[in-house]
Amino acid sequence: MVAEAPPGTRPDYTIDQNWDAYTAADHATWHTLFRRQEEILKGRAAPEFLEALADLPMAADRIPDFRRLTDMLHPATGWSIVAVPGLVPGDIFFEHLANRRFPVTVWIRTPEQMDYLEEPDLFHDTFGHVPLLMNPVFADFIQAYGRAGQEATRLGCLDYLGRLYWYTVEFGLIRRPEGMRIYGAGIVSSRGESVWCLEDPSPNHIGFDLRRVMRTHYRIDDYQETYFVIDEYDQLFAALERDLQPVYEELKRTTVLEPGGVQPGDTVYRRGTGVYHRARRRAAE
Ligand SMILES: [Fe+2]
C-alpha cells in the first residue's frame, strides 16, 4: 500500500526547495552548525568526506541550493538531490534511492534545537549525507540499499536491513592509515557524538560483519554503545551484492543482540568500558 502524498507535495513527496524563502536566521543557523562541525571534524572525519565537503558548492555562509549541489553531484556519480518536507515513507524513500535521488529535508532547526533534534533536518541531510555521494563506491552502495529496501519491504525484513543503514550510513566508522575515522552522517552532523565516538572509552569499536550488524539493536535516543568499523566502502557495496533472502531466513532463527555486547567471533578494535550507558541506565532507574 502506498500512502498518499500530503497536500502541496508531488506524488513522490518532493517539493521545491524554495531557497529564497530561507531567512537570515536560517542561514545563520547553518553557518553556526557548519563552522562548528568543520572544525571538530578535522582529524576525525574520513578524508573522503572532508575532501568532498570542500569540493561541493556547500559553504559556511549560507544554506546550499540543492540545484547547485546536483549540478556537481550528477556529473560525478549520477545522483540528484531532491527536496522533501521531512521524513518520507519507507517505500518512497527506497524508490528515490534506487533511482539515485537523495531526499533532503528543506527545513533547518531553530537556534534552540542546535544540539538535539528528533527528526533529521536540512543540516543533517545535506552536510551529513551528501558529501559521500561524491564517492563512486559509496554512491553505488546507497542505490543498492534502495533496491534492497524495496525487496526487504516485500519480505517483511526491514528491521534487519534498517540496522545496516543505521550502523553504516548513519553511524559508521572507517579505519584509515591515520587512524579511526568517522563517515556516518549521524555522527558527522553531531557535535557531541563526533568527539565521543572516537575519544570516549565507553563505546565498542567492532569490525563490520553484515549478519552481526543486522542482528544488533541500536539506540535511537542516545550515543551508540557500539560502532561498527569498515576498512573500505567496497565492503558495504559487497554486503548487498548477494541474495539477502537466505541471510534474512538465517537471521530469523537467531536472537537479536543488545547494542553494547561483544560476541565470540567479533573483530574487536576496542572493547568499550560501557561506563557511559551504565550510568545512564542507573540514572533512569
Ligand atoms: Fe540521516
Short mmCIF file of C-alpha atoms and ligand atoms in Angstrom, two decimals:
data_model
loop_
_atom_site.label_atom_id
_atom_site.label_comp_id
_atom_site.label_asym_id
_atom_site.label_seq_id
_atom_site.Cartn_x
_atom_site.Cartn_y
_atom_site.Cartn_z
CA MET A 1 0.00 0.00 0.00
CA VAL A 2 1.46 3.33 -0.98
CA ALA A 3 0.46 6.18 1.29
CA GLU A 4 -0.94 9.25 -0.40
CA ALA A 5 1.42 12.20 -0.55
CA PRO A 6 0.48 15.13 1.70
CA PRO A 7 -1.11 18.24 0.15
CA GLY A 8 1.42 20.50 -1.54
CA THR A 9 3.83 17.70 -2.37
CA ARG A 10 4.21 15.73 -5.60
CA PRO A 11 3.18 12.05 -5.59
CA ASP A 12 6.80 11.12 -4.79
CA TYR A 13 6.70 13.55 -1.82
CA THR A 14 9.10 16.01 -3.42
CA ILE A 15 8.61 19.76 -3.25
CA ASP A 16 10.57 22.79 -4.40
CA GLN A 17 13.32 23.82 -2.03
CA ASN A 18 12.14 27.44 -2.30
CA TRP A 19 15.61 28.66 -1.45
CA ASP A 20 14.60 32.34 -1.46
CA ALA A 21 12.28 31.72 1.48
CA TYR A 22 15.12 30.98 3.94
CA THR A 23 15.51 33.79 6.44
CA ALA A 24 18.70 35.42 7.65
CA ALA A 25 18.21 33.45 10.88
CA ASP A 26 18.05 30.17 8.92
CA HIS A 27 21.32 30.98 7.14
CA ALA A 28 22.87 31.98 10.46
CA THR A 29 21.91 28.60 11.95
CA TRP A 30 23.51 26.81 9.01
CA HIS A 31 26.61 28.98 9.41
CA THR A 32 26.98 28.15 13.10
CA LEU A 33 26.50 24.43 12.55
CA PHE A 34 28.78 24.29 9.51
CA ARG A 35 31.66 26.16 11.14
CA ARG A 36 31.39 24.13 14.32
CA GLN A 37 31.43 20.75 12.58
CA GLU A 38 34.09 21.76 10.08
CA GLU A 39 36.40 22.48 12.99
CA ILE A 40 35.56 19.38 15.02
CA LEU A 41 35.83 17.01 12.06
CA LYS A 42 39.44 17.87 11.22
CA GLY A 43 41.39 14.72 12.01
CA ARG A 44 38.18 12.89 12.93
CA ALA A 45 36.14 12.52 9.73
CA ALA A 46 37.14 10.24 6.85
CA PRO A 47 39.38 12.04 4.34
CA GLU A 48 36.93 11.23 1.51
CA PHE A 49 34.19 13.01 3.41
CA LEU A 50 36.30 16.11 4.09
CA GLU A 51 37.57 16.31 0.51
CA ALA A 52 34.06 16.04 -0.95
CA LEU A 53 32.78 18.61 1.53
CA ALA A 54 35.43 21.03 0.29
CA ASP A 55 34.66 20.30 -3.38
CA LEU A 56 30.88 20.65 -3.19
CA PRO A 57 29.13 24.02 -3.54
CA MET A 58 28.40 23.94 0.17
CA ALA A 59 29.80 26.89 2.07
CA ALA A 60 29.54 28.10 5.60
CA ASP A 61 27.86 31.40 4.88
CA ARG A 62 24.51 30.18 3.55
CA ILE A 63 22.22 27.21 3.14
CA PRO A 64 23.11 25.36 -0.05
CA ASP A 65 20.84 25.45 -3.07
CA PHE A 66 20.02 21.82 -3.92
CA ARG A 67 20.13 22.56 -7.65
CA ARG A 68 23.76 23.66 -7.36
CA LEU A 69 24.60 20.52 -5.37
CA THR A 70 23.01 18.38 -8.08
CA ASP A 71 24.93 20.29 -10.76
CA MET A 72 28.14 18.96 -9.24
CA LEU A 73 26.95 15.62 -7.93
CA HIS A 74 25.16 14.40 -11.03
CA PRO A 75 28.14 14.51 -13.42
CA ALA A 76 30.31 12.87 -10.73
CA THR A 77 28.16 9.90 -9.67
CA GLY A 78 24.73 10.28 -11.28
CA TRP A 79 23.00 11.36 -8.06
CA SER A 80 20.49 14.20 -7.64
CA ILE A 81 19.27 15.95 -4.53
CA VAL A 82 15.50 16.26 -4.21
CA ALA A 83 13.69 18.41 -1.65
CA VAL A 84 11.15 16.84 0.72
CA PRO A 85 9.15 18.32 3.62
CA GLY A 86 10.57 15.84 6.19
CA LEU A 87 10.75 12.11 6.75
CA VAL A 88 9.09 10.24 3.89
CA PRO A 89 7.50 6.77 3.99
CA GLY A 90 9.92 3.88 3.52
CA ASP A 91 8.65 2.82 0.10
CA ILE A 92 9.03 6.39 -1.21
CA PHE A 93 12.50 6.70 0.30
CA PHE A 94 13.68 3.42 -1.23
CA GLU A 95 12.24 4.35 -4.61
CA HIS A 96 14.24 7.60 -4.58
CA LEU A 97 17.46 5.89 -3.57
CA ALA A 98 17.03 3.11 -6.12
CA ASN A 99 16.87 5.86 -8.75
CA ARG A 100 19.84 7.81 -7.39
CA ARG A 101 17.82 10.62 -5.90
CA PHE A 102 18.67 11.58 -2.34
CA PRO A 103 15.76 13.18 -0.44
CA VAL A 104 16.81 16.15 1.68
CA THR A 105 14.57 17.87 4.22
CA VAL A 106 14.02 21.55 3.42
CA TRP A 107 13.65 22.93 6.95
CA ILE A 108 16.51 23.76 9.28
CA ARG A 109 16.45 23.56 13.09
CA THR A 110 15.88 26.61 15.27
CA PRO A 111 18.63 28.11 17.46
CA GLU A 112 17.01 26.36 20.45
CA GLN A 113 17.47 22.98 18.74
CA MET A 114 21.18 23.35 17.92
CA ASP A 115 22.25 20.20 19.73
CA TYR A 116 19.25 17.95 19.76
CA LEU A 117 16.69 17.08 17.14
CA GLU A 118 14.20 14.25 17.00
CA GLU A 119 13.96 14.28 13.23
CA PRO A 120 16.65 14.89 10.64
CA ASP A 121 16.73 18.44 9.29
CA LEU A 122 18.43 20.10 6.35
CA PHE A 123 21.79 20.31 8.11
CA HIS A 124 21.87 16.61 8.94
CA ASP A 125 20.69 15.54 5.49
CA THR A 126 22.91 17.88 3.49
CA PHE A 127 26.11 18.19 5.50
CA GLY A 128 25.89 14.63 6.78
CA HIS A 129 24.78 12.65 3.75
CA VAL A 130 25.63 14.49 0.55
CA PRO A 131 29.47 14.53 0.63
CA LEU A 132 29.90 10.75 0.42
CA LEU A 133 27.50 10.58 -2.53
CA MET A 134 30.50 12.02 -4.41
CA ASN A 135 32.34 8.75 -3.72
CA PRO A 136 31.55 6.31 -6.57
CA VAL A 137 31.55 3.17 -4.42
CA PHE A 138 29.50 4.68 -1.63
CA ALA A 139 27.11 6.16 -4.21
CA ASP A 140 26.57 2.69 -5.69
CA PHE A 141 26.02 1.27 -2.21
CA ILE A 142 23.25 3.74 -1.43
CA GLN A 143 21.45 2.89 -4.67
CA ALA A 144 21.82 -0.83 -3.87
CA TYR A 145 20.41 -0.09 -0.42
CA GLY A 146 17.33 1.47 -2.03
CA ARG A 147 16.77 -1.68 -4.08
CA ALA A 148 17.38 -3.88 -1.06
CA GLY A 149 14.85 -1.77 0.84
CA GLN A 150 12.21 -2.48 -1.78
CA GLU A 151 12.94 -6.21 -1.52
CA ALA A 152 13.05 -6.21 2.29
CA THR A 153 9.68 -4.46 2.35
CA ARG A 154 8.19 -7.28 0.27
CA LEU A 155 9.84 -9.88 2.52
CA GLY A 156 8.87 -8.20 5.78
CA CYS A 157 12.55 -7.95 6.79
CA LEU A 158 13.06 -4.22 7.13
CA ASP A 159 14.21 -4.47 10.74
CA TYR A 160 17.30 -6.38 9.62
CA LEU A 161 18.07 -4.11 6.71
CA GLY A 162 17.38 -0.95 8.70
CA ARG A 163 20.13 -1.90 11.15
CA LEU A 164 22.59 -1.98 8.27
CA TYR A 165 21.71 1.62 7.35
CA TRP A 166 21.87 2.71 10.95
CA TYR A 167 25.26 1.20 11.74
CA THR A 168 26.89 2.27 8.47
CA VAL A 169 25.29 5.21 6.65
CA GLU A 170 24.33 6.92 9.91
CA PHE A 171 26.88 5.73 12.49
CA GLY A 172 29.73 4.06 10.62
CA LEU A 173 33.45 4.33 11.32
CA ILE A 174 36.26 3.51 8.88
CA ARG A 175 39.88 2.54 9.52
CA ARG A 176 42.31 4.77 7.72
CA PRO A 177 46.14 4.73 7.81
CA GLU A 178 45.95 7.84 10.02
CA GLY A 179 43.60 6.12 12.47
CA MET A 180 39.91 5.55 13.15
CA ARG A 181 37.72 8.00 11.23
CA ILE A 182 34.02 8.85 11.01
CA TYR A 183 31.91 8.53 7.87
CA GLY A 184 28.36 8.10 9.28
CA ALA A 185 26.04 11.06 8.70
CA GLY A 186 24.51 10.83 12.16
CA ILE A 187 27.93 11.30 13.68
CA VAL A 188 29.42 13.94 11.38
CA SER A 189 26.39 16.16 11.90
CA SER A 190 26.53 15.84 15.71
CA ARG A 191 28.89 17.98 17.76
CA GLY A 192 28.84 15.68 20.76
CA GLU A 193 28.98 12.30 19.06
CA SER A 194 31.74 13.20 16.61
CA VAL A 195 34.10 13.54 19.56
CA TRP A 196 32.52 10.95 21.85
CA CYS A 197 32.52 8.00 19.42
CA LEU A 198 36.29 8.21 18.95
CA GLU A 199 37.59 9.63 22.21
CA ASP A 200 35.36 8.38 24.98
CA PRO A 201 36.43 4.94 26.22
CA SER A 202 32.84 3.80 26.68
CA PRO A 203 31.70 2.51 23.25
CA ASN A 204 32.89 -0.63 21.46
CA HIS A 205 34.57 -0.46 18.07
CA ILE A 206 33.82 -3.74 16.28
CA GLY A 207 34.70 -4.86 12.76
CA PHE A 208 31.82 -4.72 10.28
CA ASP A 209 30.08 -8.00 9.57
CA LEU A 210 26.75 -7.98 7.74
CA ARG A 211 24.99 -10.61 9.86
CA ARG A 212 26.34 -9.23 13.11
CA VAL A 213 25.11 -5.74 12.23
CA MET A 214 21.71 -6.94 11.04
CA ARG A 215 21.03 -8.69 14.31
CA THR A 216 22.09 -5.89 16.66
CA HIS A 217 19.62 -3.47 18.22
CA TYR A 218 20.58 0.19 18.16
CA ARG A 219 19.90 3.23 20.26
CA ILE A 220 17.82 5.99 18.77
CA ASP A 221 17.81 8.24 21.82
CA ASP A 222 21.48 8.47 22.77
CA TYR A 223 25.04 7.86 21.59
CA GLN A 224 25.65 4.36 20.26
CA GLU A 225 27.05 1.66 22.54
CA THR A 226 28.81 0.00 19.62
CA TYR A 227 30.21 1.40 16.39
CA PHE A 228 30.93 -0.96 13.51
CA VAL A 229 34.11 -0.34 11.56
CA ILE A 230 34.83 -0.89 7.87
CA ASP A 231 38.18 -0.83 6.06
CA GLU A 232 36.83 0.11 2.64
CA TYR A 233 33.49 1.32 1.26
CA ASP A 234 33.63 -1.73 -1.04
CA GLN A 235 32.66 -3.85 1.97
CA LEU A 236 29.30 -2.08 2.11
CA PHE A 237 28.54 -2.49 -1.57
CA ALA A 238 29.70 -6.13 -1.45
CA ALA A 239 27.36 -6.79 1.51
CA LEU A 240 24.39 -6.02 -0.73
CA GLU A 241 25.59 -7.83 -3.83
CA ARG A 242 24.43 -11.20 -2.50
CA ASP A 243 20.91 -12.57 -2.35
CA LEU A 244 19.74 -11.31 1.03
CA GLN A 245 16.71 -13.57 1.38
CA PRO A 246 18.72 -16.56 2.72
CA VAL A 247 20.51 -14.17 5.10
CA TYR A 248 17.18 -12.97 6.47
CA GLU A 249 15.96 -16.55 6.84
CA GLU A 250 19.09 -17.42 8.77
CA LEU A 251 18.77 -14.37 10.99
CA LYS A 252 15.16 -15.20 11.84
CA ARG A 253 16.48 -18.27 13.64
CA THR A 254 18.80 -16.15 15.83
CA THR A 255 18.13 -13.76 18.68
CA VAL A 256 18.57 -10.03 18.29
CA LEU A 257 21.59 -8.80 20.26
CA GLU A 258 21.73 -5.96 22.73
CA PRO A 259 23.70 -2.97 21.43
CA GLY A 260 26.52 -2.98 23.98
CA GLY A 261 27.67 -6.60 23.97
CA VAL A 262 30.73 -8.24 22.43
CA GLN A 263 30.21 -11.61 20.74
CA PRO A 264 32.56 -14.54 20.13
CA GLY A 265 33.90 -14.06 16.62
CA ASP A 266 33.75 -10.27 16.75
CA THR A 267 36.77 -8.39 15.47
CA VAL A 268 37.23 -6.09 18.43
CA TYR A 269 39.24 -2.96 17.71
CA ARG A 270 38.32 -1.53 21.05
CA ARG A 271 36.39 -3.11 23.86
CA GLY A 272 34.46 -0.25 25.40
CA THR A 273 34.18 0.26 29.14
CA GLY A 274 30.39 0.72 28.83
CA VAL A 275 30.64 3.26 31.66
CA TYR A 276 28.58 5.95 29.96
CA HIS A 277 25.49 3.83 29.23
CA ARG A 278 25.64 2.01 32.58
CA ALA A 279 25.49 5.36 34.32
CA ARG A 280 22.59 6.46 32.08
CA ARG A 281 20.67 3.27 32.88
CA ARG A 282 21.25 3.67 36.61
CA ALA A 283 20.08 7.28 36.46
CA ALA A 284 16.91 6.20 34.66
CA GLU A 285 16.04 3.54 37.24
FE FE B 1 20.32 10.51 8.11
#
